[in-house]
Protein backbone atom coordinates (compact mmCIF):
# COMPACT_ATOMS: atom_id res chain seq x y z
CA UNK A 1 0.00 0.00 0.00
CA UNK A 2 1.26 3.51 -0.67
CA UNK A 3 2.39 5.69 2.21
CA UNK A 4 -0.57 7.93 3.16
CA UNK A 5 -0.39 11.67 2.67
CA UNK A 6 -2.17 12.35 5.96
CA UNK A 7 -2.06 10.90 9.47
CA UNK A 8 -4.07 12.03 12.47
CA UNK A 9 -3.18 11.47 16.09
CA UNK A 10 -5.07 12.65 19.18
CA UNK A 11 -3.45 16.11 19.01
CA UNK A 12 -1.78 16.39 15.62
CA UNK A 13 -2.23 16.28 11.90
CA UNK A 14 0.88 14.87 10.26
CA UNK A 15 0.52 15.39 6.57
CA UNK A 16 2.41 15.94 3.42
CA UNK A 17 3.01 19.62 2.76
CA UNK A 18 1.02 21.56 0.19
CA UNK A 19 2.67 24.47 -1.64
CA UNK A 20 0.28 26.75 0.25
CA UNK A 21 2.03 25.70 3.49
CA UNK A 22 5.14 27.67 2.51
CA UNK A 23 4.16 30.64 4.71
CA UNK A 24 3.67 28.44 7.78
CA UNK A 25 6.93 26.62 7.06
CA UNK A 26 8.91 29.84 6.70
CA UNK A 27 7.37 31.28 9.86
CA UNK A 28 8.11 28.17 11.94
CA UNK A 29 11.70 27.94 10.72
CA UNK A 30 12.39 31.66 11.07
CA UNK A 31 11.01 31.67 14.63
CA UNK A 32 13.15 28.66 15.58
CA UNK A 33 16.27 29.31 13.55
CA UNK A 34 18.78 29.60 16.39
CA UNK A 35 17.24 26.49 17.98
CA UNK A 36 17.57 24.53 14.70
CA UNK A 37 20.99 25.60 13.42
CA UNK A 38 23.09 23.37 15.73
CA UNK A 39 21.17 20.25 14.66
CA UNK A 40 19.81 20.78 11.13
CA UNK A 41 22.40 21.32 8.39
CA UNK A 42 19.72 22.74 6.07
CA UNK A 43 19.02 25.51 8.61
CA UNK A 44 22.39 27.07 7.77
CA UNK A 45 20.77 28.37 4.55
CA UNK A 46 17.94 30.13 6.37
CA UNK A 47 16.28 32.50 6.45
CA UNK A 48 15.26 31.89 2.84
CA UNK A 49 12.69 33.74 0.74
CA UNK A 50 9.12 32.45 0.67
CA UNK A 51 9.46 31.50 -2.99
CA UNK A 52 12.32 29.14 -2.10
CA UNK A 53 10.21 27.47 0.59
CA UNK A 54 7.35 26.99 -1.88
CA UNK A 55 9.75 25.36 -4.36
CA UNK A 56 11.11 23.05 -1.65
CA UNK A 57 7.58 21.89 -0.92
CA UNK A 58 7.07 21.06 -4.59
CA UNK A 59 10.27 19.01 -4.57
CA UNK A 60 9.09 17.21 -1.41
CA UNK A 61 5.83 16.37 -3.22
CA UNK A 62 7.70 15.01 -6.25
CA UNK A 63 9.82 12.72 -4.08
CA UNK A 64 6.75 11.56 -2.17
CA UNK A 65 4.87 10.76 -5.36
CA UNK A 66 7.90 8.96 -6.82
CA UNK A 67 8.08 6.82 -3.67
CA UNK A 68 11.66 7.94 -2.94
CA UNK A 69 11.22 10.04 0.22
CA UNK A 70 8.27 10.95 2.45
CA UNK A 71 8.29 14.41 4.03
CA UNK A 72 5.50 15.62 6.32
CA UNK A 73 4.60 18.71 8.29
CA UNK A 74 3.57 18.35 11.92
CA UNK A 75 0.50 20.56 12.39
CA UNK A 76 -1.75 21.31 15.31
CA UNK A 77 -5.21 19.72 15.11
CA UNK A 78 -6.84 22.55 13.13
CA UNK A 79 -3.75 22.90 10.90
CA UNK A 80 -3.39 26.60 11.67
CA UNK A 81 0.14 26.21 13.02
CA UNK A 82 3.15 24.23 11.87
CA UNK A 83 4.81 22.66 14.90
CA UNK A 84 7.66 21.02 13.02
CA UNK A 85 8.62 18.74 10.20
CA UNK A 86 9.32 15.05 9.88
CA UNK A 87 9.84 12.33 7.36
CA UNK A 88 10.49 8.75 6.47
CA UNK A 89 13.71 8.71 4.51
CA UNK A 90 15.23 5.96 2.38
CA UNK A 91 18.86 6.56 3.31
CA UNK A 92 20.08 3.24 4.60
CA UNK A 93 19.91 -0.44 3.97
CA UNK A 94 17.21 -1.73 1.62
CA UNK A 95 13.76 -1.99 3.23
CA UNK A 96 14.72 0.38 6.04
CA UNK A 97 13.55 3.91 6.69
CA UNK A 98 15.12 6.66 8.77
CA UNK A 99 12.84 8.94 10.77
CA UNK A 100 13.99 12.52 10.83
CA UNK A 101 12.32 15.45 12.55
CA UNK A 102 12.64 19.00 13.74
CA UNK A 103 10.36 20.82 16.16
CA UNK A 104 9.48 24.48 16.67
CA UNK A 105 11.29 25.88 19.70
CA UNK A 106 7.95 26.62 21.44
CA UNK A 107 6.78 23.02 20.93
CA UNK A 108 9.73 21.33 22.65
CA UNK A 109 8.92 19.10 25.63
CA UNK A 110 5.21 18.65 24.87
CA UNK A 111 5.37 15.10 23.49
CA UNK A 112 4.65 16.08 19.89
CA UNK A 113 7.72 14.31 18.54
CA UNK A 114 6.91 11.13 20.48
CA UNK A 115 3.37 11.20 19.09
CA UNK A 116 4.71 11.79 15.59
CA UNK A 117 7.33 9.04 15.74
CA UNK A 118 4.72 6.52 16.92
CA UNK A 119 2.54 7.35 13.92
CA UNK A 120 5.49 7.15 11.51
CA UNK A 121 6.62 3.80 12.91
CA UNK A 122 3.15 2.44 12.24
CA UNK A 123 3.27 3.77 8.68
CA UNK A 124 6.76 2.43 8.08
CA UNK A 125 5.87 -1.09 9.20
CA UNK A 126 2.30 -1.36 7.92
CA UNK A 127 2.35 0.66 4.70
CA UNK A 128 5.94 0.58 3.56
CA UNK A 129 6.98 -2.83 4.80
CA UNK A 130 10.12 -1.62 6.55
C-alpha positions as semicolon CSV with decimal commas, in nm:
position;residue;x (nm);y (nm);z (nm)
1;X;0,000;0,000;0,000
2;X;0,126;0,351;-0,067
3;X;0,239;0,569;0,221
4;X;-0,057;0,793;0,316
5;X;-0,039;1,167;0,267
6;X;-0,217;1,235;0,596
7;X;-0,206;1,090;0,947
8;X;-0,407;1,203;1,247
9;X;-0,318;1,147;1,609
10;X;-0,507;1,265;1,918
11;X;-0,345;1,611;1,901
12;X;-0,178;1,639;1,562
13;X;-0,223;1,628;1,190
14;X;0,088;1,487;1,026
15;X;0,052;1,539;0,657
16;X;0,241;1,594;0,342
17;X;0,301;1,962;0,276
18;X;0,102;2,156;0,019
19;X;0,267;2,447;-0,164
20;X;0,028;2,675;0,025
21;X;0,203;2,570;0,349
22;X;0,514;2,767;0,251
23;X;0,416;3,064;0,471
24;X;0,367;2,844;0,778
25;X;0,693;2,662;0,706
26;X;0,891;2,984;0,670
27;X;0,737;3,128;0,986
28;X;0,811;2,817;1,194
29;X;1,170;2,794;1,072
30;X;1,239;3,166;1,107
31;X;1,101;3,167;1,463
32;X;1,315;2,866;1,558
33;X;1,627;2,931;1,355
34;X;1,878;2,960;1,639
35;X;1,724;2,649;1,798
36;X;1,757;2,453;1,470
37;X;2,099;2,560;1,342
38;X;2,309;2,337;1,573
39;X;2,117;2,025;1,466
40;X;1,981;2,078;1,113
41;X;2,240;2,132;0,839
42;X;1,972;2,274;0,607
43;X;1,902;2,551;0,861
44;X;2,239;2,707;0,777
45;X;2,077;2,837;0,455
46;X;1,794;3,013;0,637
47;X;1,628;3,250;0,645
48;X;1,526;3,189;0,284
49;X;1,269;3,374;0,074
50;X;0,912;3,245;0,067
51;X;0,946;3,150;-0,299
52;X;1,232;2,914;-0,210
53;X;1,021;2,747;0,059
54;X;0,735;2,699;-0,188
55;X;0,975;2,536;-0,436
56;X;1,111;2,305;-0,165
57;X;0,758;2,189;-0,092
58;X;0,707;2,106;-0,459
59;X;1,027;1,901;-0,457
60;X;0,909;1,721;-0,141
61;X;0,583;1,637;-0,322
62;X;0,770;1,501;-0,625
63;X;0,982;1,272;-0,408
64;X;0,675;1,156;-0,217
65;X;0,487;1,076;-0,536
66;X;0,790;0,896;-0,682
67;X;0,808;0,682;-0,367
68;X;1,166;0,794;-0,294
69;X;1,122;1,004;0,022
70;X;0,827;1,095;0,245
71;X;0,829;1,441;0,403
72;X;0,550;1,562;0,632
73;X;0,460;1,871;0,829
74;X;0,357;1,835;1,192
75;X;0,050;2,056;1,239
76;X;-0,175;2,131;1,531
77;X;-0,521;1,972;1,511
78;X;-0,684;2,255;1,313
79;X;-0,375;2,290;1,090
80;X;-0,339;2,660;1,167
81;X;0,014;2,621;1,302
82;X;0,315;2,423;1,187
83;X;0,481;2,266;1,490
84;X;0,766;2,102;1,302
85;X;0,862;1,874;1,020
86;X;0,932;1,505;0,988
87;X;0,984;1,233;0,736
88;X;1,049;0,875;0,647
89;X;1,371;0,871;0,451
90;X;1,523;0,596;0,238
91;X;1,886;0,656;0,331
92;X;2,008;0,324;0,460
93;X;1,991;-0,044;0,397
94;X;1,721;-0,173;0,162
95;X;1,376;-0,199;0,323
96;X;1,472;0,038;0,604
97;X;1,355;0,391;0,669
98;X;1,512;0,666;0,877
99;X;1,284;0,894;1,077
100;X;1,399;1,252;1,083
101;X;1,232;1,545;1,255
102;X;1,264;1,900;1,374
103;X;1,036;2,082;1,616
104;X;0,948;2,448;1,667
105;X;1,129;2,588;1,970
106;X;0,795;2,662;2,144
107;X;0,678;2,302;2,093
108;X;0,973;2,133;2,265
109;X;0,892;1,910;2,563
110;X;0,521;1,865;2,487
111;X;0,537;1,510;2,349
112;X;0,465;1,608;1,989
113;X;0,772;1,431;1,854
114;X;0,691;1,113;2,048
115;X;0,337;1,120;1,909
116;X;0,471;1,179;1,559
117;X;0,733;0,904;1,574
118;X;0,472;0,652;1,692
119;X;0,254;0,735;1,392
120;X;0,549;0,715;1,151
121;X;0,662;0,380;1,291
122;X;0,315;0,244;1,224
123;X;0,327;0,377;0,868
124;X;0,676;0,243;0,808
125;X;0,587;-0,109;0,920
126;X;0,230;-0,136;0,792
127;X;0,235;0,066;0,470
128;X;0,594;0,058;0,356
129;X;0,698;-0,283;0,480
130;X;1,012;-0,162;0,655
